[in-house]
Amino acid sequence: MNTFLSTLGLVVLLAVSSFAVTPAWAVEPDEILEDPALEARARELSKGLRCLVCRNESIDESNADLARDLRILLRERLTAGDTDAEAMDYIVNRFGEFVLLRPTTGGANWLLWAAGPAMLLIGLIVGGGFVRGRARASTKNEDALTEDEQARLKAIMEE
């Protein structure tokens, strides 16, 4: 009986934890489009749009009011006949590139994309120069002592 209860508890715990790790889609039933192909396009596009309130959540996952407004706006643009690119351009022009979860690499953004690898390269060059400089440094500790100092040190060590 005890084994059965612990097994049952484990099964319940696994079931609850599996629900906890699945994404909670925030798209409400009144937002869903009747055309399944159009809804699939809207869902795919909304995965690439950032919730401006939650920051690192897509509008598809966010329960924020602004995310809901963006989902509705996106669906309105698609039902109006916009292509995927036109709908995304409309939203980016209205809210800025920050609304994209993966910003473009064009324009001034290339500086941001290149900064990480550039800093890594600079760090490797500076670190390599430091290691090479340390390897070339002489370690003549005993040569730095005069003969009198070496004799005195030897006498101290023998005491």
JSON list of C-alpha atoms in Angstrom, two decimals:
[
{"chain": "A", "resi": 1, "resn": "MET", "atom": "CA", "xyz": [0.00, 0.00, 0.00]},
{"chain": "A", "resi": 2, "resn": "ASN", "atom": "CA", "xyz": [2.83, 2.36, 0.90]},
{"chain": "A", "resi": 3, "resn": "THR", "atom": "CA", "xyz": [4.60, 1.64, -2.39]},
{"chain": "A", "resi": 4, "resn": "PHE", "atom": "CA", "xyz": [1.39, 2.27, -4.32]},
{"chain": "A", "resi": 5, "resn": "LEU", "atom": "CA", "xyz": [0.92, 5.67, -2.67]},
{"chain": "A", "resi": 6, "resn": "SER", "atom": "CA", "xyz": [4.49, 6.74, -3.33]},
{"chain": "A", "resi": 7, "resn": "THR", "atom": "CA", "xyz": [4.20, 5.60, -6.96]},
{"chain": "A", "resi": 8, "resn": "LEU", "atom": "CA", "xyz": [0.91, 7.43, -7.33]},
{"chain": "A", "resi": 9, "resn": "GLY", "atom": "CA", "xyz": [2.47, 10.55, -5.79]},
{"chain": "A", "resi": 10, "resn": "LEU", "atom": "CA", "xyz": [5.37, 10.34, -8.24]},
{"chain": "A", "resi": 11, "resn": "VAL", "atom": "CA", "xyz": [2.99, 10.02, -11.21]},
{"chain": "A", "resi": 12, "resn": "VAL", "atom": "CA", "xyz": [0.97, 13.02, -10.03]},
{"chain": "A", "resi": 13, "resn": "LEU", "atom": "CA", "xyz": [4.14, 15.04, -9.50]},
{"chain": "A", "resi": 14, "resn": "LEU", "atom": "CA", "xyz": [5.41, 14.21, -13.00]},
{"chain": "A", "resi": 15, "resn": "ALA", "atom": "CA", "xyz": [2.06, 15.09, -14.54]},
{"chain": "A", "resi": 16, "resn": "VAL", "atom": "CA", "xyz": [1.92, 18.45, -12.77]},
{"chain": "A", "resi": 17, "resn": "SER", "atom": "CA", "xyz": [5.54, 19.28, -13.61]},
{"chain": "A", "resi": 18, "resn": "SER", "atom": "CA", "xyz": [5.00, 18.43, -17.28]},
{"chain": "A", "resi": 19, "resn": "PHE", "atom": "CA", "xyz": [2.20, 20.99, -17.41]},
{"chain": "A", "resi": 20, "resn": "ALA", "atom": "CA", "xyz": [4.43, 23.54, -15.69]},
{"chain": "A", "resi": 21, "resn": "VAL", "atom": "CA", "xyz": [7.16, 23.38, -18.36]},
{"chain": "A", "resi": 22, "resn": "THR", "atom": "CA", "xyz": [4.90, 23.66, -21.40]},
{"chain": "A", "resi": 23, "resn": "PRO", "atom": "CA", "xyz": [4.44, 27.18, -22.72]},
{"chain": "A", "resi": 24, "resn": "ALA", "atom": "CA", "xyz": [1.20, 28.86, -21.80]},
{"chain": "A", "resi": 25, "resn": "TRP", "atom": "CA", "xyz": [-0.19, 30.38, -24.97]},
{"chain": "A", "resi": 26, "resn": "ALA", "atom": "CA", "xyz": [-1.97, 33.59, -24.25]},
{"chain": "A", "resi": 27, "resn": "VAL", "atom": "CA", "xyz": [-3.96, 33.82, -27.47]},
{"chain": "A", "resi": 28, "resn": "GLU", "atom": "CA", "xyz": [-7.57, 34.09, -26.43]},
{"chain": "A", "resi": 29, "resn": "PRO", "atom": "CA", "xyz": [-10.42, 32.39, -28.32]},
{"chain": "A", "resi": 30, "resn": "ASP", "atom": "CA", "xyz": [-11.89, 35.67, -29.55]},
{"chain": "A", "resi": 31, "resn": "GLU", "atom": "CA", "xyz": [-8.57, 36.51, -31.26]},
{"chain": "A", "resi": 32, "resn": "ILE", "atom": "CA", "xyz": [-8.27, 33.29, -33.27]},
{"chain": "A", "resi": 33, "resn": "LEU", "atom": "CA", "xyz": [-8.98, 33.71, -36.97]},
{"chain": "A", "resi": 34, "resn": "GLU", "atom": "CA", "xyz": [-11.52, 31.49, -38.73]},
{"chain": "A", "resi": 35, "resn": "ASP", "atom": "CA", "xyz": [-9.13, 30.66, -41.56]},
{"chain": "A", "resi": 36, "resn": "PRO", "atom": "CA", "xyz": [-6.67, 28.04, -40.21]},
{"chain": "A", "resi": 37, "resn": "ALA", "atom": "CA", "xyz": [-3.96, 28.97, -42.74]},
{"chain": "A", "resi": 38, "resn": "LEU", "atom": "CA", "xyz": [-4.19, 32.64, -41.80]},
{"chain": "A", "resi": 39, "resn": "GLU", "atom": "CA", "xyz": [-4.14, 31.77, -38.10]},
{"chain": "A", "resi": 40, "resn": "ALA", "atom": "CA", "xyz": [-1.04, 29.61, -38.62]},
{"chain": "A", "resi": 41, "resn": "ARG", "atom": "CA", "xyz": [0.67, 32.56, -40.33]},
{"chain": "A", "resi": 42, "resn": "ALA", "atom": "CA", "xyz": [-0.34, 34.87, -37.49]},
{"chain": "A", "resi": 43, "resn": "ARG", "atom": "CA", "xyz": [1.00, 32.43, -34.89]},
{"chain": "A", "resi": 44, "resn": "GLU", "atom": "CA", "xyz": [4.29, 32.03, -36.73]},
{"chain": "A", "resi": 45, "resn": "LEU", "atom": "CA", "xyz": [4.77, 35.79, -37.06]},
{"chain": "A", "resi": 46, "resn": "SER", "atom": "CA", "xyz": [3.77, 36.50, -33.46]},
{"chain": "A", "resi": 47, "resn": "LYS", "atom": "CA", "xyz": [6.54, 34.18, -32.24]},
{"chain": "A", "resi": 48, "resn": "GLY", "atom": "CA", "xyz": [9.04, 36.71, -33.59]},
{"chain": "A", "resi": 49, "resn": "LEU", "atom": "CA", "xyz": [7.45, 39.77, -31.96]},
{"chain": "A", "resi": 50, "resn": "ARG", "atom": "CA", "xyz": [8.46, 40.86, -28.47]},
{"chain": "A", "resi": 51, "resn": "CYS", "atom": "CA", "xyz": [5.95, 41.82, -25.82]},
{"chain": "A", "resi": 52, "resn": "LEU", "atom": "CA", "xyz": [6.89, 45.39, -25.00]},
{"chain": "A", "resi": 53, "resn": "VAL", "atom": "CA", "xyz": [5.78, 44.92, -21.39]},
{"chain": "A", "resi": 54, "resn": "CYS", "atom": "CA", "xyz": [7.32, 41.51, -20.63]},
{"chain": "A", "resi": 55, "resn": "ARG", "atom": "CA", "xyz": [10.49, 42.12, -22.69]},
{"chain": "A", "resi": 56, "resn": "ASN", "atom": "CA", "xyz": [11.72, 38.56, -23.43]},
{"chain": "A", "resi": 57, "resn": "GLU", "atom": "CA", "xyz": [8.39, 36.94, -24.13]},
{"chain": "A", "resi": 58, "resn": "SER", "atom": "CA", "xyz": [6.76, 36.78, -27.50]},
{"chain": "A", "resi": 59, "resn": "ILE", "atom": "CA", "xyz": [3.35, 38.34, -27.90]},
{"chain": "A", "resi": 60, "resn": "ASP", "atom": "CA", "xyz": [2.03, 34.83, -28.47]},
{"chain": "A", "resi": 61, "resn": "GLU", "atom": "CA", "xyz": [3.01, 33.85, -24.90]},
{"chain": "A", "resi": 62, "resn": "SER", "atom": "CA", "xyz": [2.25, 37.08, -23.05]},
{"chain": "A", "resi": 63, "resn": "ASN", "atom": "CA", "xyz": [-0.95, 37.92, -21.21]},
{"chain": "A", "resi": 64, "resn": "ALA", "atom": "CA", "xyz": [-0.24, 41.66, -21.20]},
{"chain": "A", "resi": 65, "resn": "ASP", "atom": "CA", "xyz": [-2.85, 43.99, -22.69]},
{"chain": "A", "resi": 66, "resn": "LEU", "atom": "CA", "xyz": [-0.30, 45.49, -25.09]},
{"chain": "A", "resi": 67, "resn": "ALA", "atom": "CA", "xyz": [0.62, 42.01, -26.34]},
{"chain": "A", "resi": 68, "resn": "ARG", "atom": "CA", "xyz": [-3.07, 41.33, -26.96]},
{"chain": "A", "resi": 69, "resn": "ASP", "atom": "CA", "xyz": [-3.33, 44.59, -28.92]},
{"chain": "A", "resi": 70, "resn": "LEU", "atom": "CA", "xyz": [-0.30, 43.60, -31.01]},
{"chain": "A", "resi": 71, "resn": "ARG", "atom": "CA", "xyz": [-1.78, 40.14, -31.72]},
{"chain": "A", "resi": 72, "resn": "ILE", "atom": "CA", "xyz": [-5.04, 41.76, -32.85]},
{"chain": "A", "resi": 73, "resn": "LEU", "atom": "CA", "xyz": [-3.17, 44.34, -34.96]},
{"chain": "A", "resi": 74, "resn": "LEU", "atom": "CA", "xyz": [-1.14, 41.59, -36.63]},
{"chain": "A", "resi": 75, "resn": "ARG", "atom": "CA", "xyz": [-4.27, 39.58, -37.41]},
{"chain": "A", "resi": 76, "resn": "GLU", "atom": "CA", "xyz": [-6.00, 42.70, -38.78]},
{"chain": "A", "resi": 77, "resn": "ARG", "atom": "CA", "xyz": [-3.06, 43.33, -41.12]},
{"chain": "A", "resi": 78, "resn": "LEU", "atom": "CA", "xyz": [-3.09, 39.71, -42.33]},
{"chain": "A", "resi": 79, "resn": "THR", "atom": "CA", "xyz": [-6.84, 39.69, -42.94]},
{"chain": "A", "resi": 80, "resn": "ALA", "atom": "CA", "xyz": [-6.47, 43.00, -44.84]},
{"chain": "A", "resi": 81, "resn": "GLY", "atom": "CA", "xyz": [-4.30, 41.10, -47.32]},
{"chain": "A", "resi": 82, "resn": "ASP", "atom": "CA", "xyz": [-0.79, 42.05, -46.19]},
{"chain": "A", "resi": 83, "resn": "THR", "atom": "CA", "xyz": [2.00, 39.61, -46.83]},
{"chain": "A", "resi": 84, "resn": "ASP", "atom": "CA", "xyz": [4.06, 38.42, -43.87]},
{"chain": "A", "resi": 85, "resn": "ALA", "atom": "CA", "xyz": [6.80, 40.95, -44.67]},
{"chain": "A", "resi": 86, "resn": "GLU", "atom": "CA", "xyz": [4.33, 43.81, -45.07]},
{"chain": "A", "resi": 87, "resn": "ALA", "atom": "CA", "xyz": [2.62, 43.03, -41.76]},
{"chain": "A", "resi": 88, "resn": "MET", "atom": "CA", "xyz": [5.95, 42.82, -39.93]},
{"chain": "A", "resi": 89, "resn": "ASP", "atom": "CA", "xyz": [7.18, 46.05, -41.58]},
{"chain": "A", "resi": 90, "resn": "TYR", "atom": "CA", "xyz": [4.00, 47.83, -40.51]},
{"chain": "A", "resi": 91, "resn": "ILE", "atom": "CA", "xyz": [4.46, 46.77, -36.88]},
{"chain": "A", "resi": 92, "resn": "VAL", "atom": "CA", "xyz": [8.21, 47.56, -36.89]},
{"chain": "A", "resi": 93, "resn": "ASN", "atom": "CA", "xyz": [7.58, 50.99, -38.42]},
{"chain": "A", "resi": 94, "resn": "ARG", "atom": "CA", "xyz": [4.98, 51.70, -35.77]},
{"chain": "A", "resi": 95, "resn": "PHE", "atom": "CA", "xyz": [6.80, 50.34, -32.69]},
{"chain": "A", "resi": 96, "resn": "GLY", "atom": "CA", "xyz": [10.48, 50.30, -33.72]},
{"chain": "A", "resi": 97, "resn": "GLU", "atom": "CA", "xyz": [12.93, 47.42, -34.12]},
{"chain": "A", "resi": 98, "resn": "PHE", "atom": "CA", "xyz": [12.79, 46.70, -30.39]},
{"chain": "A", "resi": 99, "resn": "VAL", "atom": "CA", "xyz": [9.54, 44.84, -31.05]},
{"chain": "A", "resi": 100, "resn": "LEU", "atom": "CA", "xyz": [11.50, 42.12, -32.90]},
{"chain": "A", "resi": 101, "resn": "LEU", "atom": "CA", "xyz": [12.80, 39.26, -30.77]},
{"chain": "A", "resi": 102, "resn": "ARG", "atom": "CA", "xyz": [15.64, 38.82, -33.30]},
{"chain": "A", "resi": 103, "resn": "PRO", "atom": "CA", "xyz": [16.63, 42.30, -34.52]},
{"chain": "A", "resi": 104, "resn": "THR", "atom": "CA", "xyz": [18.01, 42.68, -38.02]},
{"chain": "A", "resi": 105, "resn": "THR", "atom": "CA", "xyz": [21.73, 42.87, -38.67]},
{"chain": "A", "resi": 106, "resn": "GLY", "atom": "CA", "xyz": [21.42, 45.83, -41.02]},
{"chain": "A", "resi": 107, "resn": "GLY", "atom": "CA", "xyz": [21.96, 49.50, -40.34]},
{"chain": "A", "resi": 108, "resn": "ALA", "atom": "CA", "xyz": [23.51, 50.48, -37.02]},
{"chain": "A", "resi": 109, "resn": "ASN", "atom": "CA", "xyz": [22.62, 47.09, -35.52]},
{"chain": "A", "resi": 110, "resn": "TRP", "atom": "CA", "xyz": [25.67, 45.51, -37.11]},
{"chain": "A", "resi": 111, "resn": "LEU", "atom": "CA", "xyz": [27.75, 47.29, -34.46]},
{"chain": "A", "resi": 112, "resn": "LEU", "atom": "CA", "xyz": [25.83, 45.48, -31.73]},
{"chain": "A", "resi": 113, "resn": "TRP", "atom": "CA", "xyz": [26.12, 42.12, -33.47]},
{"chain": "A", "resi": 114, "resn": "ALA", "atom": "CA", "xyz": [29.87, 42.61, -34.09]},
{"chain": "A", "resi": 115, "resn": "ALA", "atom": "CA", "xyz": [30.68, 43.94, -30.61]},
{"chain": "A", "resi": 116, "resn": "GLY", "atom": "CA", "xyz": [30.67, 40.54, -28.88]},
{"chain": "A", "resi": 117, "resn": "PRO", "atom": "CA", "xyz": [33.02, 38.75, -31.31]},
{"chain": "A", "resi": 118, "resn": "ALA", "atom": "CA", "xyz": [35.22, 41.87, -31.54]},
{"chain": "A", "resi": 119, "resn": "MET", "atom": "CA", "xyz": [35.61, 42.02, -27.74]},
{"chain": "A", "resi": 120, "resn": "LEU", "atom": "CA", "xyz": [36.41, 38.30, -27.65]},
{"chain": "A", "resi": 121, "resn": "LEU", "atom": "CA", "xyz": [39.08, 38.77, -30.31]},
{"chain": "A", "resi": 122, "resn": "ILE", "atom": "CA", "xyz": [40.57, 41.78, -28.49]},
{"chain": "A", "resi": 123, "resn": "GLY", "atom": "CA", "xyz": [40.58, 39.81, -25.23]},
{"chain": "A", "resi": 124, "resn": "LEU", "atom": "CA", "xyz": [42.35, 36.87, -26.86]},
{"chain": "A", "resi": 125, "resn": "ILE", "atom": "CA", "xyz": [44.99, 39.17, -28.39]},
{"chain": "A", "resi": 126, "resn": "VAL", "atom": "CA", "xyz": [45.62, 41.00, -25.09]},
{"chain": "A", "resi": 127, "resn": "GLY", "atom": "CA", "xyz": [45.66, 37.72, -23.13]},
{"chain": "A", "resi": 128, "resn": "GLY", "atom": "CA", "xyz": [48.02, 36.11, -25.64]},
{"chain": "A", "resi": 129, "resn": "GLY", "atom": "CA", "xyz": [50.36, 39.10, -25.46]},
{"chain": "A", "resi": 130, "resn": "PHE", "atom": "CA", "xyz": [50.35, 38.95, -21.65]},
{"chain": "A", "resi": 131, "resn": "VAL", "atom": "CA", "xyz": [51.12, 35.21, -21.62]},
{"chain": "A", "resi": 132, "resn": "ARG", "atom": "CA", "xyz": [53.90, 35.62, -24.19]},
{"chain": "A", "resi": 133, "resn": "GLY", "atom": "CA", "xyz": [55.39, 38.53, -22.20]},
{"chain": "A", "resi": 134, "resn": "ARG", "atom": "CA", "xyz": [55.35, 36.47, -19.00]},
{"chain": "A", "resi": 135, "resn": "ALA", "atom": "CA", "xyz": [57.02, 33.55, -20.78]},
{"chain": "A", "resi": 136, "resn": "ARG", "atom": "CA", "xyz": [59.84, 35.79, -22.02]},
{"chain": "A", "resi": 137, "resn": "ALA", "atom": "CA", "xyz": [60.49, 37.36, -18.61]},
{"chain": "A", "resi": 138, "resn": "SER", "atom": "CA", "xyz": [63.70, 36.18, -16.99]},
{"chain": "A", "resi": 139, "resn": "THR", "atom": "CA", "xyz": [63.63, 34.40, -13.66]},
{"chain": "A", "resi": 140, "resn": "LYS", "atom": "CA", "xyz": [67.18, 35.10, -12.46]},
{"chain": "A", "resi": 141, "resn": "ASN", "atom": "CA", "xyz": [66.55, 35.38, -8.75]},
{"chain": "A", "resi": 142, "resn": "GLU", "atom": "CA", "xyz": [69.93, 34.07, -7.68]},
{"chain": "A", "resi": 143, "resn": "ASP", "atom": "CA", "xyz": [71.81, 36.24, -10.18]},
{"chain": "A", "resi": 144, "resn": "ALA", "atom": "CA", "xyz": [70.33, 39.32, -8.57]},
{"chain": "A", "resi": 145, "resn": "LEU", "atom": "CA", "xyz": [72.31, 38.66, -5.34]},
{"chain": "A", "resi": 146, "resn": "THR", "atom": "CA", "xyz": [75.91, 39.74, -5.02]},
{"chain": "A", "resi": 147, "resn": "GLU", "atom": "CA", "xyz": [78.55, 37.23, -3.91]},
{"chain": "A", "resi": 148, "resn": "ASP", "atom": "CA", "xyz": [78.55, 38.67, -0.37]},
{"chain": "A", "resi": 149, "resn": "GLU", "atom": "CA", "xyz": [74.77, 38.36, -0.17]},
{"chain": "A", "resi": 150, "resn": "GLN", "atom": "CA", "xyz": [74.88, 34.77, -1.46]},
{"chain": "A", "resi": 151, "resn": "ALA", "atom": "CA", "xyz": [77.54, 33.88, 1.16]},
{"chain": "A", "resi": 152, "resn": "ARG", "atom": "CA", "xyz": [75.48, 35.51, 3.93]},
{"chain": "A", "resi": 153, "resn": "LEU", "atom": "CA", "xyz": [72.35, 33.69, 2.75]},
{"chain": "A", "resi": 154, "resn": "LYS", "atom": "CA", "xyz": [74.21, 30.40, 2.73]},
{"chain": "A", "resi": 155, "resn": "ALA", "atom": "CA", "xyz": [75.45, 31.06, 6.29]},
{"chain": "A", "resi": 156, "resn": "ILE", "atom": "CA", "xyz": [71.92, 31.82, 7.48]},
{"chain": "A", "resi": 157, "resn": "MET", "atom": "CA", "xyz": [70.55, 28.69, 5.84]},
{"chain": "A", "resi": 158, "resn": "GLU", "atom": "CA", "xyz": [73.17, 26.52, 7.55]},
{"chain": "A", "resi": 159, "resn": "GLU", "atom": "CA", "xyz": [72.32, 27.85, 11.04]}
]
